[in-house]
Short mmCIF file of C-alpha atoms in Angstrom, two decimals:
data_model
loop_
_atom_site.label_atom_id
_atom_site.label_comp_id
_atom_site.label_asym_id
_atom_site.label_seq_id
_atom_site.Cartn_x
_atom_site.Cartn_y
_atom_site.Cartn_z
CA GLU I 8 0.00 0.00 0.00
CA PRO I 9 1.46 3.40 -0.95
CA GLU I 10 2.58 5.55 1.97
CA VAL I 11 3.67 9.08 2.68
CA THR I 12 7.29 9.07 3.82
CA GLN I 13 9.16 11.73 5.77
CA THR I 14 12.81 12.37 6.53
CA PRO I 15 14.46 12.72 8.89
CA SER I 16 12.49 10.97 11.60
CA HIS I 17 14.19 13.10 14.26
CA GLN I 18 16.08 16.37 14.05
CA VAL I 19 17.82 18.33 16.77
CA THR I 20 18.88 21.87 15.97
CA GLN I 21 20.07 25.01 17.69
CA MET I 22 17.81 28.02 18.00
CA GLY I 23 18.24 30.32 15.02
CA GLN I 24 19.29 27.58 12.63
CA GLU I 25 17.45 26.71 9.44
CA VAL I 26 15.86 23.29 9.06
CA ILE I 27 14.33 21.56 6.06
CA LEU I 28 11.87 18.78 6.61
CA ARG I 29 11.26 16.47 3.69
CA CYS I 30 8.23 14.53 2.57
CA VAL I 31 7.49 12.22 -0.32
CA PRO I 32 3.72 12.21 -0.86
CA ILE I 33 1.84 9.30 -2.40
CA SER I 34 2.65 9.37 -6.09
CA ASN I 35 -0.73 10.10 -7.68
CA HIS I 36 -1.78 12.61 -5.03
CA LEU I 37 -2.24 16.25 -5.95
CA TYR I 38 -2.83 18.03 -2.63
CA PHE I 39 -0.14 18.32 0.01
CA TYR I 40 -0.23 19.51 3.58
CA TRP I 41 1.92 20.20 6.61
CA TYR I 42 0.61 19.93 10.15
CA ARG I 43 2.38 20.12 13.47
CA GLN I 44 1.70 18.70 16.91
CA ILE I 45 3.38 20.16 19.95
CA LEU I 46 3.84 17.50 22.64
CA GLY I 47 0.58 16.96 24.49
CA GLN I 48 -1.34 19.31 22.21
CA LYS I 49 -3.67 18.89 19.27
CA VAL I 50 -2.64 18.49 15.66
CA GLU I 51 -2.58 21.94 14.01
CA PHE I 52 -2.80 22.81 10.34
CA LEU I 53 0.08 24.80 8.86
CA VAL I 54 -0.31 24.95 5.09
CA SER I 55 -1.83 23.31 2.06
CA PHE I 56 -0.25 23.21 -1.39
CA TYR I 57 -1.71 22.47 -4.79
CA ASN I 58 -0.49 23.02 -8.32
CA ASN I 59 2.79 24.47 -7.07
CA GLU I 60 1.08 27.12 -4.99
CA ILE I 61 0.05 27.59 -1.40
CA SER I 62 -3.73 27.27 -1.34
CA GLU I 63 -4.27 27.94 2.36
CA LYS I 64 -2.14 28.72 5.40
CA SER I 65 -2.76 29.19 9.08
CA GLU I 66 -1.65 31.97 11.41
CA ILE I 67 1.18 29.71 12.56
CA PHE I 68 2.66 29.69 9.05
CA ASP I 69 4.44 33.05 9.24
CA ASP I 70 7.37 34.41 7.25
CA GLN I 71 9.73 31.99 8.95
CA PHE I 72 8.08 29.09 7.14
CA SER I 73 8.13 28.20 3.48
CA VAL I 74 7.16 25.19 1.41
CA GLU I 75 8.42 23.93 -1.89
CA ARG I 76 7.96 21.08 -4.29
CA PRO I 77 11.43 21.11 -5.85
CA ASP I 78 10.84 18.11 -8.10
CA GLY I 79 8.09 15.67 -8.98
CA SER I 80 8.30 13.72 -5.76
CA ASN I 81 9.51 15.78 -2.81
CA PHE I 82 7.57 18.31 -0.75
CA THR I 83 9.58 20.30 1.77
CA LEU I 84 8.92 22.54 4.75
CA LYS I 85 11.64 25.03 5.60
CA ILE I 86 11.88 26.90 8.89
CA ARG I 87 14.32 29.75 8.37
CA SER I 88 15.33 30.62 11.90
CA THR I 89 14.06 28.12 14.40
CA LYS I 90 12.68 29.11 17.79
CA LEU I 91 12.31 27.01 20.91
CA GLU I 92 8.56 26.95 20.38
CA ASP I 93 9.00 25.31 16.97
CA SER I 94 9.80 22.07 18.79
CA ALA I 95 7.05 19.69 17.71
CA MET I 96 6.19 16.72 15.56
CA TYR I 97 5.70 17.82 11.96
CA PHE I 98 3.39 15.71 9.82
CA CYS I 99 3.14 15.81 6.06
CA ALA I 100 -0.09 14.64 4.46
CA SER I 101 -1.26 14.12 0.92
CA GLU I 102 -4.60 13.67 -0.77
CA ARG I 103 -5.54 12.48 -4.24
CA GLU I 104 -8.53 14.76 -4.62
CA LEU I 105 -9.76 17.59 -2.45
CA ARG I 106 -11.91 16.46 0.45
CA GLU I 107 -11.18 12.80 -0.17
CA THR I 108 -8.85 11.39 2.51
CA GLN I 109 -5.66 12.95 3.79
CA TYR I 110 -2.97 10.35 4.42
CA PHE I 111 -0.34 11.28 6.97
CA GLY I 112 3.34 10.48 7.01
CA PRO I 113 5.05 9.17 10.15
CA GLY I 114 6.28 12.64 11.11
CA THR I 115 9.55 14.38 11.87
CA ARG I 116 10.19 15.12 15.52
CA LEU I 117 11.96 18.47 15.70
CA LEU I 118 13.71 19.58 18.85
CA VAL I 119 15.06 23.12 19.01
CA LEU I 120 17.61 23.76 21.76
CA ARG Y 18 -14.10 29.05 22.13
CA LYS Y 19 -12.35 25.92 20.88
CA GLU Y 20 -13.33 24.81 17.40
CA VAL Y 21 -13.50 21.11 18.20
CA GLU Y 22 -13.93 19.93 21.76
CA GLN Y 23 -13.55 16.45 23.13
CA ASP Y 24 -13.49 14.92 26.58
CA PRO Y 25 -9.79 14.12 26.99
CA GLY Y 26 -10.41 11.04 29.14
CA PRO Y 27 -8.68 8.77 29.74
CA PHE Y 28 -11.34 6.15 29.35
CA ASN Y 29 -10.18 2.94 31.01
CA VAL Y 30 -12.33 -0.03 30.04
CA PRO Y 31 -12.03 -3.83 30.14
CA GLU Y 32 -11.90 -5.91 27.01
CA GLY Y 33 -15.36 -6.47 25.59
CA ALA Y 34 -16.78 -3.23 26.91
CA THR Y 35 -18.72 -0.73 24.86
CA VAL Y 36 -17.40 2.81 25.00
CA ALA Y 37 -18.70 6.05 23.52
CA PHE Y 38 -16.83 9.26 22.73
CA ASN Y 39 -18.40 12.62 22.11
CA CYS Y 40 -17.26 15.68 20.26
CA THR Y 41 -18.75 19.12 19.65
CA TYR Y 42 -17.75 21.63 17.02
CA SER Y 43 -18.31 25.36 17.14
CA ASN Y 44 -18.67 26.33 13.48
CA SER Y 45 -22.08 25.51 12.08
CA ALA Y 46 -20.63 25.81 8.56
CA SER Y 47 -18.40 22.78 9.12
CA GLN Y 48 -18.68 20.52 6.13
CA SER Y 49 -17.01 17.15 6.64
CA PHE Y 50 -16.50 15.10 9.75
CA PHE Y 51 -14.11 12.32 10.62
CA TRP Y 52 -12.73 10.20 13.40
CA TYR Y 53 -8.99 9.62 13.25
CA ARG Y 54 -7.00 7.33 15.50
CA GLN Y 55 -3.54 8.22 16.80
CA ASP Y 56 -1.26 5.79 18.55
CA CYS Y 57 1.38 7.15 20.91
CA ARG Y 58 3.96 9.22 19.00
CA LYS Y 59 2.54 8.10 15.65
CA GLU Y 60 0.69 9.82 12.84
CA PRO Y 61 -3.09 10.22 12.79
CA LYS Y 62 -4.84 7.57 10.71
CA LEU Y 63 -8.36 7.82 9.37
CA LEU Y 64 -10.73 5.57 11.26
CA MET Y 65 -13.94 6.58 9.53
CA SER Y 66 -15.82 9.43 7.95
CA VAL Y 67 -19.03 10.52 9.65
CA TYR Y 68 -22.22 11.03 7.69
CA SER Y 69 -25.48 12.65 8.69
CA SER Y 70 -27.31 9.36 8.38
CA GLY Y 71 -24.87 7.67 10.73
CA ASN Y 72 -22.52 4.96 9.60
CA GLU Y 73 -21.05 1.75 10.88
CA ASP Y 74 -17.79 -0.06 10.18
CA GLY Y 75 -17.60 -3.35 12.02
CA ARG Y 76 -17.47 -2.60 15.74
CA PHE Y 77 -17.38 1.15 15.17
CA THR Y 78 -20.44 3.37 14.75
CA ALA Y 79 -20.31 7.09 14.10
CA GLN Y 80 -23.17 9.56 14.38
CA LEU Y 81 -23.51 13.21 13.39
CA ASN Y 82 -26.09 15.65 14.70
CA ARG Y 83 -25.73 18.85 12.71
CA ALA Y 84 -28.42 20.68 14.66
CA SER Y 85 -26.55 20.12 17.91
CA GLN Y 86 -23.12 20.28 16.27
CA TYR Y 87 -22.29 17.00 17.90
CA ILE Y 88 -20.40 13.92 16.69
CA SER Y 89 -20.10 10.58 18.43
CA LEU Y 90 -18.14 7.37 18.10
CA LEU Y 91 -19.25 4.11 19.62
CA ILE Y 92 -16.86 1.18 19.94
CA ARG Y 93 -18.42 -2.18 20.74
CA ASP Y 94 -16.60 -5.25 22.07
CA SER Y 95 -13.40 -3.31 22.81
CA LYS Y 96 -10.10 -5.01 22.01
CA LEU Y 97 -6.70 -4.38 23.54
CA SER Y 98 -5.64 -3.08 20.13
CA ASP Y 99 -8.26 -0.33 20.33
CA SER Y 100 -6.12 1.45 22.93
CA ALA Y 101 -5.21 4.79 21.32
CA THR Y 102 -6.23 8.42 21.18
CA TYR Y 103 -9.32 9.11 19.10
CA LEU Y 104 -9.35 12.43 17.29
CA CYS Y 105 -12.50 14.21 16.20
CA VAL Y 106 -11.81 16.13 13.00
CA VAL Y 107 -13.86 18.57 10.94
CA THR Y 108 -13.35 20.60 7.80
CA GLN Y 109 -14.80 23.99 7.03
CA ALA Y 110 -14.69 25.93 3.80
CA GLY Y 111 -10.97 25.50 3.28
CA THR Y 112 -8.63 22.58 2.87
CA ALA Y 113 -7.48 22.21 6.45
CA LEU Y 114 -8.41 19.42 8.79
CA ILE Y 115 -9.33 20.89 12.17
CA PHE Y 116 -8.51 18.52 14.99
CA GLY Y 117 -9.81 18.13 18.49
CA LYS Y 118 -7.29 17.36 21.17
CA GLY Y 119 -8.38 13.75 21.31
CA THR Y 120 -9.86 11.26 23.75
CA THR Y 121 -7.55 8.61 25.14
CA LEU Y 122 -8.83 5.05 25.41
CA SER Y 123 -7.08 2.34 27.37
CA VAL Y 124 -8.47 -1.19 27.07
CA SER Y 125 -7.22 -3.69 29.63
CA SER Y 126 -7.46 -7.46 29.87
#
């Protein structure tokens, strides 16, 4: 069964450093998402991406965040200058058609020190 | 006011028990409704969509009451493997899934 994959599984970084989280969505999916979950908190939407454009973003997704689909398979989330409060699990999700089913990757656990 | 509210639990039940989870959502314009399951430190996985007419998938039954803005999930004959956090999820006009904080279920033998 096709799966969303994410790398790395864990990342530790220093405050102020840039991090890039990588995702490979399911191959015939067209809609891509990033969510985050701070430890003990709910899953929160960050951004959705379709046709090489951001289609929706939340208040969390400020200028420090960017997304890119650099080639036909990868979907990345960049945090330019990490803060302590960026420590969370970051989930990528993909969907074949809008409002069908979003399939989540296993997540990247980011720890900012 | 929180968009999606759930009783956090934990619900501790013996194997074979029937357990029900409730969820309320604040935006009457919410369009789609789901229950996801999340195991500890894992990704959310779709358990089932929720339809106005109610729907059943094996031991799981979901109900939606749009007038009351209320969603429920009933699990019959609980198994040890049902132990997880159950997330109530809605969509509104946009693309985002809006999650509740989840209800934790622990099934013991």
